[in-house]
Each structure stands twice: as structure tokens, then as C-alpha cells.
mmCIF file of C-alpha atoms in Angstrom:
data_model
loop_
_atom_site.group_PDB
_atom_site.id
_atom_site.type_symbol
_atom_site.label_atom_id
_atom_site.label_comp_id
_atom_site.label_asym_id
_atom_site.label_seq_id
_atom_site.Cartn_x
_atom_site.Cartn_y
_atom_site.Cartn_z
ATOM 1 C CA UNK Z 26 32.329 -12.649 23.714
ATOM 2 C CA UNK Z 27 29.964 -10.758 25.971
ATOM 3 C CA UNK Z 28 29.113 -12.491 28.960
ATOM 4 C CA UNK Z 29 25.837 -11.818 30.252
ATOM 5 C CA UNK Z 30 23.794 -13.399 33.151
ATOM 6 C CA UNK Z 31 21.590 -16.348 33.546
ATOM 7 C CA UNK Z 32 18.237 -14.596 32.823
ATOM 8 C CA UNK Z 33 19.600 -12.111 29.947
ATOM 9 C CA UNK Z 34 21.093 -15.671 28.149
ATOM 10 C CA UNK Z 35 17.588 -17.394 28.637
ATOM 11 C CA UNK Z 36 16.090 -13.775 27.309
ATOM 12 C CA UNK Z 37 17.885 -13.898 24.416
ATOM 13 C CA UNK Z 38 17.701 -17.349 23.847
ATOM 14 C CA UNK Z 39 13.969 -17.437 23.588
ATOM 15 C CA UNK Z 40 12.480 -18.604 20.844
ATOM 16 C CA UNK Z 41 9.754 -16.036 19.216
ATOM 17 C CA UNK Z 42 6.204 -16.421 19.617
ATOM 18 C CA UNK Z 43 5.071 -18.207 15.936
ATOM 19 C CA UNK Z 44 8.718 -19.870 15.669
ATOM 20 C CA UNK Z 45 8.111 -23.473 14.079
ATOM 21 C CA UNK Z 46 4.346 -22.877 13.271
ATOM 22 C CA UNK Z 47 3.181 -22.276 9.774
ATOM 23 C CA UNK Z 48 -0.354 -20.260 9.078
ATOM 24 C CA UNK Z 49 -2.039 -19.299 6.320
ATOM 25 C CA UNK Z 50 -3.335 -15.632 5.240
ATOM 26 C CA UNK Z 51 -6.086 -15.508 2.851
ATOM 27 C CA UNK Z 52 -6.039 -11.666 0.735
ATOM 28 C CA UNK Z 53 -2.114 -11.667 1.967
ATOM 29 C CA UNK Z 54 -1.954 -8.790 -0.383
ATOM 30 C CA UNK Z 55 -5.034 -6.444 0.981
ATOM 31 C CA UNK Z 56 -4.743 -3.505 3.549
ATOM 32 C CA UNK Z 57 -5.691 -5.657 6.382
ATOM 33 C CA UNK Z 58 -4.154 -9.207 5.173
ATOM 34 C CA UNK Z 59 -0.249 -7.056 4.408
ATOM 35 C CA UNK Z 60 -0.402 -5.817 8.308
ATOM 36 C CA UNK Z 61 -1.423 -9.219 9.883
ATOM 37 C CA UNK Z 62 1.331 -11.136 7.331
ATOM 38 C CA UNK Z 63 4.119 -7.935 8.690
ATOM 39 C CA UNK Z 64 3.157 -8.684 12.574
ATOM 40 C CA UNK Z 65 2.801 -12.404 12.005
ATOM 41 C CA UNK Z 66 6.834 -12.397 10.324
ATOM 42 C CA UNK Z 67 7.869 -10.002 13.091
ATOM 43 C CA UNK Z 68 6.674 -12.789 15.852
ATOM 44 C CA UNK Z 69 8.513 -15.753 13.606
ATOM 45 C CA UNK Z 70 5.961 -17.308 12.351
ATOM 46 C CA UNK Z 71 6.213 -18.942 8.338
ATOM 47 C CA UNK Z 72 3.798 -17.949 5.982
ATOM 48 C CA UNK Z 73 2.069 -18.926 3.210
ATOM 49 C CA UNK Z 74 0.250 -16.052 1.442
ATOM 50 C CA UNK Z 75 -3.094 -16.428 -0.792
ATOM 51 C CA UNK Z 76 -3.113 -13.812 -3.526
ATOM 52 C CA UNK Z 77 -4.587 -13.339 -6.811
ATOM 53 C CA UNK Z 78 -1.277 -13.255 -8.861
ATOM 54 C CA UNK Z 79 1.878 -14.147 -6.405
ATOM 55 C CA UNK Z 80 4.308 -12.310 -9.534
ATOM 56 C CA UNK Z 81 2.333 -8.842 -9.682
ATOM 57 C CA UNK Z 82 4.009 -5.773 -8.751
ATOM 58 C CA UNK Z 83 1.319 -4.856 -6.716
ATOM 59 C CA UNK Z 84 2.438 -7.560 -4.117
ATOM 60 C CA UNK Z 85 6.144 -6.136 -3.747
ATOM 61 C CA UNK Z 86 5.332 -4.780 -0.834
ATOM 62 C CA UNK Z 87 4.720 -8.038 1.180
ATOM 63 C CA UNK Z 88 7.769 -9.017 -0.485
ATOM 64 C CA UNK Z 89 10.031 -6.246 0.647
ATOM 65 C CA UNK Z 90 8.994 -6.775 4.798
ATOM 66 C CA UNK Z 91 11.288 -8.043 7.015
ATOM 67 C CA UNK Z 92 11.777 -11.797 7.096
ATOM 68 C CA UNK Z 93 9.643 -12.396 3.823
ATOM 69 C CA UNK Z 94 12.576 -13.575 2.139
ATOM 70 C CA UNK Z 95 13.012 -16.651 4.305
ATOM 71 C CA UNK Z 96 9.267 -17.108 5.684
ATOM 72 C CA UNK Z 97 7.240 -15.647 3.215
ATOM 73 C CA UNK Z 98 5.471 -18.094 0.504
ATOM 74 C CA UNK Z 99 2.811 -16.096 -2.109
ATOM 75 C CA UNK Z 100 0.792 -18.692 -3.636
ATOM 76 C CA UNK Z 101 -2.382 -18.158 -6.626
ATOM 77 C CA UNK Z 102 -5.528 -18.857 -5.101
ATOM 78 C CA UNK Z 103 -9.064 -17.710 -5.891
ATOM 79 C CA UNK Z 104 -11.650 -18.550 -3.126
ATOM 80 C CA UNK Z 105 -13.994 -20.104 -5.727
ATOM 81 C CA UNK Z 106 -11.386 -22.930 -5.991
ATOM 82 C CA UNK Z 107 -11.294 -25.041 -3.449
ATOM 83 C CA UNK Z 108 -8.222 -27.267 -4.449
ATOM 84 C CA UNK Z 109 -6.021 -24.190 -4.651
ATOM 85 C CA UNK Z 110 -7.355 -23.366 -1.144
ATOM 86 C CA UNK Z 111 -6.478 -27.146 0.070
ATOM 87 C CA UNK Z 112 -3.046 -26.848 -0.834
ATOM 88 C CA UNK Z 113 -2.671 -23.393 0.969
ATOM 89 C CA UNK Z 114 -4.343 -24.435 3.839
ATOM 90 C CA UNK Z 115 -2.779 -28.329 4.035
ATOM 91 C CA UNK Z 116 0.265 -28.815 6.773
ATOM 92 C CA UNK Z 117 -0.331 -25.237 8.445
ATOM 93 C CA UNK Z 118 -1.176 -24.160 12.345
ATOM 94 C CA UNK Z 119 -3.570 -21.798 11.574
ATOM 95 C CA UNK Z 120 -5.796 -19.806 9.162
ATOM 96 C CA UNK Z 121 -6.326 -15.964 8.878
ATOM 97 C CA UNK Z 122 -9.138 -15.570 6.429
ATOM 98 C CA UNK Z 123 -8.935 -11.920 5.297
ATOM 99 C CA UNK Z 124 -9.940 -12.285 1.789
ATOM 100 C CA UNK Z 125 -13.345 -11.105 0.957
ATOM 101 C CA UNK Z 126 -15.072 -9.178 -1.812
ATOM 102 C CA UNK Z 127 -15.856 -5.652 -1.228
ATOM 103 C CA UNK Z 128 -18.781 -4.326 -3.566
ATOM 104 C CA UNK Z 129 -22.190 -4.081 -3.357
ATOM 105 C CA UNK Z 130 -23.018 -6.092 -6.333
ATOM 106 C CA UNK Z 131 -24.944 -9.067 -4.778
ATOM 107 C CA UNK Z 132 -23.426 -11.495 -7.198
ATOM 108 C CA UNK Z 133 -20.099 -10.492 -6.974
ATOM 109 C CA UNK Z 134 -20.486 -10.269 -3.122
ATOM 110 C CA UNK Z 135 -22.781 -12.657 -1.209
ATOM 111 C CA UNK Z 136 -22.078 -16.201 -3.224
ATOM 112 C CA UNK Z 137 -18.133 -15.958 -2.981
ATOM 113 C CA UNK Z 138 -18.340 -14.450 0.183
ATOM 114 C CA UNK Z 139 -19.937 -17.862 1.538
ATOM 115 C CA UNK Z 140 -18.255 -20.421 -0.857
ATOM 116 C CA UNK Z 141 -14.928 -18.732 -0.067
ATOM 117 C CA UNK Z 142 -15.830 -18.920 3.862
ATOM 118 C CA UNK Z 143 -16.826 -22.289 3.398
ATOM 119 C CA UNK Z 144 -13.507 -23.442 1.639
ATOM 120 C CA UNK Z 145 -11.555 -22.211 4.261
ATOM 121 C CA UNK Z 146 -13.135 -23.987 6.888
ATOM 122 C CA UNK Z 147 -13.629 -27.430 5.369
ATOM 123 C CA UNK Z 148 -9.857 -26.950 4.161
ATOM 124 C CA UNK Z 149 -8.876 -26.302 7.500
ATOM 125 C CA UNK Z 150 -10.648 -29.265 8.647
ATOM 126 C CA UNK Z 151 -9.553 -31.615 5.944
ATOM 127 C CA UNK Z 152 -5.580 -30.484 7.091
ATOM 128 C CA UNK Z 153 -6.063 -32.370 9.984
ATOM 129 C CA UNK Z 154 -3.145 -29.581 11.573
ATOM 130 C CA UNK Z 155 -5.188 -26.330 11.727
ATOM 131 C CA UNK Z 156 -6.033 -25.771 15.156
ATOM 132 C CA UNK Z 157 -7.611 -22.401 15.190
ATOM 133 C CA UNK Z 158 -9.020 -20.192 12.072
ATOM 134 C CA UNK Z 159 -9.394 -16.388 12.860
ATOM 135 C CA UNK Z 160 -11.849 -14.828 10.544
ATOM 136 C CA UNK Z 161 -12.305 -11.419 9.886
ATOM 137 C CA UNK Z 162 -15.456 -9.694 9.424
ATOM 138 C CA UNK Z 163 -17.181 -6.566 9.706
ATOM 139 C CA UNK Z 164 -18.904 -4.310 11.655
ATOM 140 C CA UNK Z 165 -21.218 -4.631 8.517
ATOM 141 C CA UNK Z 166 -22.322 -8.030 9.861
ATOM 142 C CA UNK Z 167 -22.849 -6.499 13.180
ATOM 143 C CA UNK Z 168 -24.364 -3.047 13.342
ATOM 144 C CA UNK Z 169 -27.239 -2.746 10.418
ATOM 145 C CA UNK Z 170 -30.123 -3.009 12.815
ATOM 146 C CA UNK Z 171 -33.293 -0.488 13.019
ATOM 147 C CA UNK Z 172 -34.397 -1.769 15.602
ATOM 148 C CA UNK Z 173 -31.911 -1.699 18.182
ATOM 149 C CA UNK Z 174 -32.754 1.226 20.831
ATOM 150 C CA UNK Z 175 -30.449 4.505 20.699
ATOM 151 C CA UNK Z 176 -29.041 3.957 24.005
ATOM 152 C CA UNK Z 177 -27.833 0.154 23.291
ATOM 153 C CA UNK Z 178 -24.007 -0.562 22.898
ATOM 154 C CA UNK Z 179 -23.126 -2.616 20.169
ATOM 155 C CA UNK Z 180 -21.445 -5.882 20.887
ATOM 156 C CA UNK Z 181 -20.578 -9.184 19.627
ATOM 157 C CA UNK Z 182 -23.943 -10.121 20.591
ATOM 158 C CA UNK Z 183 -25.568 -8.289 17.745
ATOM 159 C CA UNK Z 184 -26.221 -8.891 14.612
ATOM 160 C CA UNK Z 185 -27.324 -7.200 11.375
ATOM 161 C CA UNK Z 186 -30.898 -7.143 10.483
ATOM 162 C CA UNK Z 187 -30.595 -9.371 6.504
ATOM 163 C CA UNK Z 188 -34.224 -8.111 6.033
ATOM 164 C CA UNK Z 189 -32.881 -4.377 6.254
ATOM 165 C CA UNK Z 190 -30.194 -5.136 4.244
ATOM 166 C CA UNK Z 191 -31.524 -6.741 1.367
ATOM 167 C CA UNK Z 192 -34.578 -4.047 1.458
ATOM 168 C CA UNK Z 193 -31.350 -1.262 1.642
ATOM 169 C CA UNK Z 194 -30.010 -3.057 -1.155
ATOM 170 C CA UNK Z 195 -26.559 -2.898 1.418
ATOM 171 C CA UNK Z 196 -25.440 -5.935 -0.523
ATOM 172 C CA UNK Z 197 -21.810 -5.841 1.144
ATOM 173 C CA UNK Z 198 -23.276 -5.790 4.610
ATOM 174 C CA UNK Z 199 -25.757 -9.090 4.162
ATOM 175 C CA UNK Z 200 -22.648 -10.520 2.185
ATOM 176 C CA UNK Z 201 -20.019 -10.475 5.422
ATOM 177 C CA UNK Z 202 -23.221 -11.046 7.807
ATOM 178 C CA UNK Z 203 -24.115 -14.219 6.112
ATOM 179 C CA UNK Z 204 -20.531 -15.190 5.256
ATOM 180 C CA UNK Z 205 -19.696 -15.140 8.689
ATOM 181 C CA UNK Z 206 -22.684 -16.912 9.875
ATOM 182 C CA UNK Z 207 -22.318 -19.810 7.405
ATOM 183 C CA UNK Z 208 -18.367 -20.083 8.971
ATOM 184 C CA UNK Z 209 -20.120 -20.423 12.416
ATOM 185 C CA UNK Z 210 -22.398 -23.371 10.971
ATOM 186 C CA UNK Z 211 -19.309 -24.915 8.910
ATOM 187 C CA UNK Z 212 -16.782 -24.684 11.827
ATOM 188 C CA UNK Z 213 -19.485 -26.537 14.460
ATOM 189 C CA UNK Z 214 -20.472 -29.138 11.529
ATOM 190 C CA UNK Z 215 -16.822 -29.845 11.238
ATOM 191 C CA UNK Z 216 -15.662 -28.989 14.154
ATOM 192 C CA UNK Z 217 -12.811 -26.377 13.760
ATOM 193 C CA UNK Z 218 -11.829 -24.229 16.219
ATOM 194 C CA UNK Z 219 -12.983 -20.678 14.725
ATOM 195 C CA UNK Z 220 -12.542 -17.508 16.248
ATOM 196 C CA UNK Z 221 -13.763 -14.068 14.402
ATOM 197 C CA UNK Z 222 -12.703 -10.449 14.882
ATOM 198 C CA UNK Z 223 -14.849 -8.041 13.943
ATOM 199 C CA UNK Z 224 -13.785 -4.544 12.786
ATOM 200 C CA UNK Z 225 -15.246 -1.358 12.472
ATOM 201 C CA UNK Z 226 -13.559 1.551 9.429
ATOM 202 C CA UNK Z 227 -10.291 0.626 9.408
ATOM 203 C CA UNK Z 228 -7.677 3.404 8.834
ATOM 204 C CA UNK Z 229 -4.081 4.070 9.395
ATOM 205 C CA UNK Z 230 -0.798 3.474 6.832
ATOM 206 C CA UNK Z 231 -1.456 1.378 3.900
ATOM 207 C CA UNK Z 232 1.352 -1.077 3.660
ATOM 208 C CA UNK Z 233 0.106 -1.932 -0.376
ATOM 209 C CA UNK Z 234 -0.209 0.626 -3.118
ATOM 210 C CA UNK Z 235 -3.481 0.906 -3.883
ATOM 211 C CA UNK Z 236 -5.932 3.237 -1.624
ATOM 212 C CA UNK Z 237 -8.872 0.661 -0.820
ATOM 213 C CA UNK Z 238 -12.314 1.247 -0.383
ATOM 214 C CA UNK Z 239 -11.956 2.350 3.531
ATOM 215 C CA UNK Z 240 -9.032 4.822 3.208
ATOM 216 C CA UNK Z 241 -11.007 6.454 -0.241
ATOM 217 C CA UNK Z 242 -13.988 7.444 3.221
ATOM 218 C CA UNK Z 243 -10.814 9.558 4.159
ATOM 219 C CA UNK Z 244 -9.544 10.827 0.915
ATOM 220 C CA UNK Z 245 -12.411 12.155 -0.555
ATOM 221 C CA UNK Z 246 -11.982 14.960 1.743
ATOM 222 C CA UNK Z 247 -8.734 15.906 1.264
ATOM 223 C CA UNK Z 248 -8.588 15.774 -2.377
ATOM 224 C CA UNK Z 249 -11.432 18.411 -3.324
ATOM 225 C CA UNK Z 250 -13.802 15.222 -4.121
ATOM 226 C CA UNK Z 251 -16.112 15.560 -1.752
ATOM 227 C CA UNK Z 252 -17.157 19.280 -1.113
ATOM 228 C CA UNK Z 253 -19.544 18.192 2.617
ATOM 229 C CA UNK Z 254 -20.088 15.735 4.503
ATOM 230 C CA UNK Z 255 -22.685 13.821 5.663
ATOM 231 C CA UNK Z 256 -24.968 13.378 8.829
ATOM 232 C CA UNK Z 257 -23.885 10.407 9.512
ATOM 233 C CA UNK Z 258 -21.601 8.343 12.712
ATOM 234 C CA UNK Z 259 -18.964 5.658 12.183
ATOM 235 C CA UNK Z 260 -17.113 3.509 14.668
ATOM 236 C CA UNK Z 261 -13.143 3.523 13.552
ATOM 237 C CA UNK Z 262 -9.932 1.739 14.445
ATOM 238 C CA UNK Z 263 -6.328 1.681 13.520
ATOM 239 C CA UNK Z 264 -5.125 -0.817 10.831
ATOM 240 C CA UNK Z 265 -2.483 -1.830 13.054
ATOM 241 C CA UNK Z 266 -4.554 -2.616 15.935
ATOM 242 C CA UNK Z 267 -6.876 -4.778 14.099
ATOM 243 C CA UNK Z 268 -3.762 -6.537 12.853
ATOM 244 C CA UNK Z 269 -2.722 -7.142 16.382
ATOM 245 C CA UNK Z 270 -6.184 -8.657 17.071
ATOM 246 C CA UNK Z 271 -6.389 -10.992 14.818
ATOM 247 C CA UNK Z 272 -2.841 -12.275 16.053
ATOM 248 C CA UNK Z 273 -3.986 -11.838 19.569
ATOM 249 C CA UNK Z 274 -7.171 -14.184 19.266
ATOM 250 C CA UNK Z 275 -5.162 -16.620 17.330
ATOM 251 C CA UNK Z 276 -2.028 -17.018 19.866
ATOM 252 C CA UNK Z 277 -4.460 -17.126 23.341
ATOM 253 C CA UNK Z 278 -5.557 -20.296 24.234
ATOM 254 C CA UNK Z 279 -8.821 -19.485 25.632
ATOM 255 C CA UNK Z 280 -9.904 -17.142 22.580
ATOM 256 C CA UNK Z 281 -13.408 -17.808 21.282
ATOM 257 C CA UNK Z 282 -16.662 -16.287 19.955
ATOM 258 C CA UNK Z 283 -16.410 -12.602 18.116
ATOM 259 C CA UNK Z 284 -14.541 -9.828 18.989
ATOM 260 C CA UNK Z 285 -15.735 -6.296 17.973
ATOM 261 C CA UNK Z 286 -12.625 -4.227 17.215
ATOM 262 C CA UNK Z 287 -12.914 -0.356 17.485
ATOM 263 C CA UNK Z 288 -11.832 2.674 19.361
ATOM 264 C CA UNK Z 289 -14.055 5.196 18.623
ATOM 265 C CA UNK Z 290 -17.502 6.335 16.939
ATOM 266 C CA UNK Z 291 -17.259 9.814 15.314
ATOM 267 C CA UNK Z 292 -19.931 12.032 13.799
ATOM 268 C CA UNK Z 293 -18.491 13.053 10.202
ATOM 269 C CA UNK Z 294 -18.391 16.176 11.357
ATOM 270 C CA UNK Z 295 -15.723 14.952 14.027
ATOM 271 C CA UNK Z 296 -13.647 13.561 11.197
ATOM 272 C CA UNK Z 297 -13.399 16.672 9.186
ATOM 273 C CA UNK Z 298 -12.423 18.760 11.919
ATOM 274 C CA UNK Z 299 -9.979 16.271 12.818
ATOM 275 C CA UNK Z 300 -8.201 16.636 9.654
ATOM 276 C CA UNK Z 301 -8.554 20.291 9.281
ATOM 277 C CA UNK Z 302 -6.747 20.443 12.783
ATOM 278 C CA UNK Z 303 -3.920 18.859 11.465
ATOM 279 C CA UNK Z 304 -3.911 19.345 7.951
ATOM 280 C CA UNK Z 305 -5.428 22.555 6.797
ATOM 281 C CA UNK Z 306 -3.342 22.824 3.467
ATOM 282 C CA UNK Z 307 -6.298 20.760 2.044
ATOM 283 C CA UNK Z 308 -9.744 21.661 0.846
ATOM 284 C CA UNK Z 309 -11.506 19.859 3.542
ATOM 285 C CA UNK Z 310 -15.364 20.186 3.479
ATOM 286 C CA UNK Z 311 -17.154 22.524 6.212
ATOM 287 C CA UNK Z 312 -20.507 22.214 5.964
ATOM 288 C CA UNK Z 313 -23.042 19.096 5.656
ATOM 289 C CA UNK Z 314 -24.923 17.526 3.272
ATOM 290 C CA UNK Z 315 -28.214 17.721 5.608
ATOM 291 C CA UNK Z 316 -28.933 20.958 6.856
ATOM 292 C CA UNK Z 317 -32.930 19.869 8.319
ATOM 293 C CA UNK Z 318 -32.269 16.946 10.417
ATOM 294 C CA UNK Z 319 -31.016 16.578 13.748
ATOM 295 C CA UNK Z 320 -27.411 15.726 14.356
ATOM 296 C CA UNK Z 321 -27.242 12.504 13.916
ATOM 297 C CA UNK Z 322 -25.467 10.362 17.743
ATOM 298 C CA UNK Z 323 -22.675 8.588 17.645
ATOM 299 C CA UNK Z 324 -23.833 4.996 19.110
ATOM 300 C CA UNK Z 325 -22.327 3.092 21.786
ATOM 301 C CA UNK Z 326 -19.571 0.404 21.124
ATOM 302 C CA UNK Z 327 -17.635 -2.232 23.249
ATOM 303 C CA UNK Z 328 -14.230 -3.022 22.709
ATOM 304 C CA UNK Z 329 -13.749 -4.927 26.687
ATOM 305 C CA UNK Z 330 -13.232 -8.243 24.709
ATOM 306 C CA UNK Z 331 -10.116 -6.802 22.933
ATOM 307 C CA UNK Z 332 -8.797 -4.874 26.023
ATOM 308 C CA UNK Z 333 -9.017 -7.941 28.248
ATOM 309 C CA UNK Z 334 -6.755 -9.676 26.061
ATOM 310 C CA UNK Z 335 -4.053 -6.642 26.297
ATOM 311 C CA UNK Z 336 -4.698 -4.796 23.396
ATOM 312 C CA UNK Z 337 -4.715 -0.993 23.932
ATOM 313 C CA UNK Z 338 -6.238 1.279 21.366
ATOM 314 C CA UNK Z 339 -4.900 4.041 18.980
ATOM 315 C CA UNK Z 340 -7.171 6.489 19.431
ATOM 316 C CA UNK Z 341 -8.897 7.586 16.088
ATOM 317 C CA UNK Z 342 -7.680 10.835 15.343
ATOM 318 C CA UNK Z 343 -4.219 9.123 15.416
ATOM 319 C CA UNK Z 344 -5.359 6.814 12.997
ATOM 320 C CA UNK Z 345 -6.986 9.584 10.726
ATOM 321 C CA UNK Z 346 -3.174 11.612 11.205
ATOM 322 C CA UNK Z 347 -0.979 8.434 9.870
ATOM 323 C CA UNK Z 348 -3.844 7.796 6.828
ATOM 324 C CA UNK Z 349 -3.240 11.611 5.471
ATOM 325 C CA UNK Z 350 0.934 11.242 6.342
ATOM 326 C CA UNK Z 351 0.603 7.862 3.952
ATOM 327 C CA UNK Z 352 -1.088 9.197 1.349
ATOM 328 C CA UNK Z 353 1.454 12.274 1.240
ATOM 329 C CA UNK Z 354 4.051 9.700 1.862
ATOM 330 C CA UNK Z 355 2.788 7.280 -1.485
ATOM 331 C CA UNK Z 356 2.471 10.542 -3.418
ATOM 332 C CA UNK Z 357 -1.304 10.347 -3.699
ATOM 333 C CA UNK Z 358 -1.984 13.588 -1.571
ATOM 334 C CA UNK Z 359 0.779 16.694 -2.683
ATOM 335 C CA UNK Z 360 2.672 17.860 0.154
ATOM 336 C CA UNK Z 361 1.819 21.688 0.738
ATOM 337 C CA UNK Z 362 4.277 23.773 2.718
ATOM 338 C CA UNK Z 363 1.823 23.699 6.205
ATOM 339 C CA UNK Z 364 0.244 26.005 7.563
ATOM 340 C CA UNK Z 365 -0.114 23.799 10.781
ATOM 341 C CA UNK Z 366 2.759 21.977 12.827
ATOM 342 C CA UNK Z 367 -0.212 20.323 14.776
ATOM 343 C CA UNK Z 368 0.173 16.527 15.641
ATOM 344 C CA UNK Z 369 -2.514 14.118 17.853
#
């Protein structure tokens, strides 16, 4: 036996973080819901996992993390059904509500976008153990707004303009705008302790198979798809980080209100000429879509709430690297002999 002092021993000995507590993860299976369920196992926590079909292939890879075998429970549940979401949500600690259309069909968005939201929230308060639901939303909900002056920063303060969006026909932005503000009503009617983080593009390493709708904004330039790019600025952040936020705002007591989640905004033109840096095997657009108008300005952002609970930022072109290694990885994108050794 080694023998080892007193603080080493009571180092060792320590429990981890989510040891004894049980939480829920709504969309367990997505590209956002698979990171927060592979942090949430690495800290100890037991899980039970909402997906569409626990037995589809398409879930082995939540099966195959570390500690899923003993802590990991994948149970059927749609978000339209609110008894399946009862019995997910019943006897656990906490709810992370990932699980949210993505389409800009306004039937097949905005409707189970709110009843889903609402589920959630009145199953968490029926449990009578949920202390704390962490929602995730979208910059969608946050930054469609005409009217807000080009030298404002965005911040959880803001809001999307619905007007805008249902004249835009931006369906999927009024869906997560009005999801998340029915959540705010349900959690204050019933009086559940909700906190929302609020993320910008997400990209990094898929942990599932499928390329999603934010890593195809990536792919289409790589794969010959798209042959410019647009005038056009978007905030970005790593999938791991926004993993690590949702945990973050979940575990500290004194979390509340929203919490914008972002690094960086890019111009398009940015993005492109961060992957042709690093990966110039690929037929990666050079010129854009709108030759007349100005270049469009990247907008200002505020990530402080995030940082001043400890998180620290991947910077974007990091994020943009490990997206293009994952897709070579998963066989999606073929791996050219490089002409470029470059990393961020």
C-alpha cells in the first residue's frame, strides 16, 4: 500500500462534483445534449437521457462514453408527451433541456418548441426534487433586432424583434425566442428555479454521427458545395465550451437569468480564410456572394457573465480547426496529403 499524506488521502477521497445527484438531459442524443451528457458523467453525476429511440444506432455514441455503462439511462420521449416527460423528469436534481426542433417550418418549430418548454418545466415542478432547470437557447432568441444601433453589444438583455421575424419568415428564430420566453413565464408561475444559456454557432467535434444543421455552415465550404460566401457576420463558440456552461450555471449556487455564450463574431470572409490557413487541400470559396455592398461589421458581443463564473474561451478558429479534423476523422471530408502543417 502507498502511503500518502493527510491532504493527498482527503484529495483522493473526494467525492466528484454530481456524485449522488441524478439530472435529466432532454435531446441526450444531439450535438450539444452528447457533450453536456460526456462532461456531466465525467463529474459523476447519473443520467437519464431523453431520446427519440433509446435502441438506434445512431445513439451508440452516448453509449460508448466513459461511465455510461453504470450512469447512463436512454429513455423514449417525445416533447409533445408530457407523461413520457414526467417519468424522465420525476426523482432527478436537475434538468438540461437541450431538445428543440431546428427548421424553419413554423408548425414543425414554434408549437413544440413551447409545449415541449412547457413540459419540462411543469414536470420539473410536479417532481417536487428538481432544483434548478438549465435551458438552452439561442442567439436566435437574442440577436434578430433592426433596430438595435451598430455600436450596441449584444447581451442577455436583448431580445429578438418577433415582428421581424415573423415578417423574415425566420421561423426558427421566433420559435427559440418565444420558447424561451414562455419557460420564463412557466418557471415564475410555478416557481422553478430556471436558468438559460444562450449560445451563439456552435462548432467543434461532433460526438454523434450525423453533421447537424450548425456544422453543415462549415462544411459547405470544404466540400465544393458552396462556391462564395456571403456578406454576412456570425458570433461562434466551441461545442465544448457551451457544454461546460450549461454545467457551470447548473452546479453554482448563485446562477440566474441568461447567459450569452460566445467567443467571437467573424465576417464570413474571416471563416474562409481561417480554413484555407489550415486546410488548403479543399476547395474553399474566395470570393463573395455580394460584390456592391459594404462589408458588412461584425457586432459587439458579451460573454463577462460566462467568464465570471470561470469559464475561459476557445477561441474560434480553434473551434473551426477541430470541426474540419472531425469531419476528416468521421470520414465525411477525404483526407488529402496537405499541403499545410499549419495549426491555431
Amino acid at each position: 500500500m502507498t502511503v500518502v499524506d493527510g491532504g493527498d488521502t482527503a484529495a483522493a477521497a473526494a467525492p466528484p462534483p454530481g456524485s449522488g445527484q441524478t439530472v435529466c438531459v432532454t435531446g441526450a442524443g444531439g450535438y450539444i445534449g452528447s457533450w453536456i451528457v460526456k462532461l456531466l458523467l465525467q463529474r459523476g453525476y447519473a443520467i437519464r437521457g431523453t431520446v427519440r429511440n433509446p435502441d438506434d444506432a445512431k445513439n451508440a455514441h452516448l453509449r460508448a462514453l466513459p461511465g455510461a455503462a453504470e450512469r447512463l439511462e436512454l429513455r423514449a420521449a417525445d416533447l409533445l408527451d408530457y407523461e413520457a416527460i414526467r417519468a424522465a423528469v420525476g426523482g432527478c436534481h436537475g434538468v438540461f433541456h437541450t431538445a428543440s426542433p431546428v427548421t424553419d417550418d413554423p408548425e414543425q418549430m414554434v408549437e413544440p418548441a413551447v409545449r415541449g418548454t412547457r413540459h419540462v418545466i411543469d414536470a420539473a415542478a410536479e417532481s417536487g426534487t428538481v432544483r434548478r432547470v438549465v435551458l438552452t437557447s439561442s442567439i436566435g432568441a437574442v440577436a434578430m433586432d433592426p433596430s438595435r444601433p451598430p455600436g450596441a453589444v449584444v447581451d442577455e438583455s436583448c431580445w429578438s424583434d418577433l415582428d421581424f421575424c415573423k415578417s423574415t419568415k425566420n421561423w426558427y428564430c421566433y420559435g427559440k425566442a418565444v420558447a424561451e420566453k414562455a419557460a420564463w413565464e412557466a418557471a415564475a408561475a410555478r416557481g422553478v428555479d430556471l436558468v438559460v444559456v444562450v449560445p451563439v454557432l456552435v462548432q467543434g467535434p461532433a460526438l454523434q454521427p450525423a453533421v447537424n444543421a450548425s456544422l453543415m455552415h462549415v462544411l459547405k465550404y470544404l466540400n465544393g458545395s458552396a462556391k462564395t460566401f456571403a456578406n454576412a457576420v456570425q458570433a461562434y463558440v466551441h461545442v465544448r465550451d457551451t457544454a461546460d456552461a450549461h454545467v457551470r450555471v447548473f452546479e453554482a449556487p448563485g446562477a440566474a437569468g441568461r447567459y450569452l455564450c460566445a467567443d467571437a463574431v467573424l465576417h464570413r470572409e474571416d471563416v474562409v480564410a481561417t480554413l484555407r490557413k489550415f486546410f488548403p487541400e479543399y476547395p474553399v470559396p474566395e470570393r463573395c456572394s455580394d460584390e456592391v455592398n459594404p462589408r458588412k461589421e461584425p457586432y459587439k458581443i458579451s460573454n463577462q457573465r460566462l467568464r465570471d463564473l470561470g469559464l475561459e474561451f476557445t477561441p474560434a478558429a480553434q473551434a473551426l480547426y477541430e470541426t474540419v479534423i472531425c469531419f476528416q476523422e468521421k470520414g465525411i471530408l477525404p483526407v488529402h496529403a496537405p499541403s499545410s502543417t499549419l495549426q491555431p
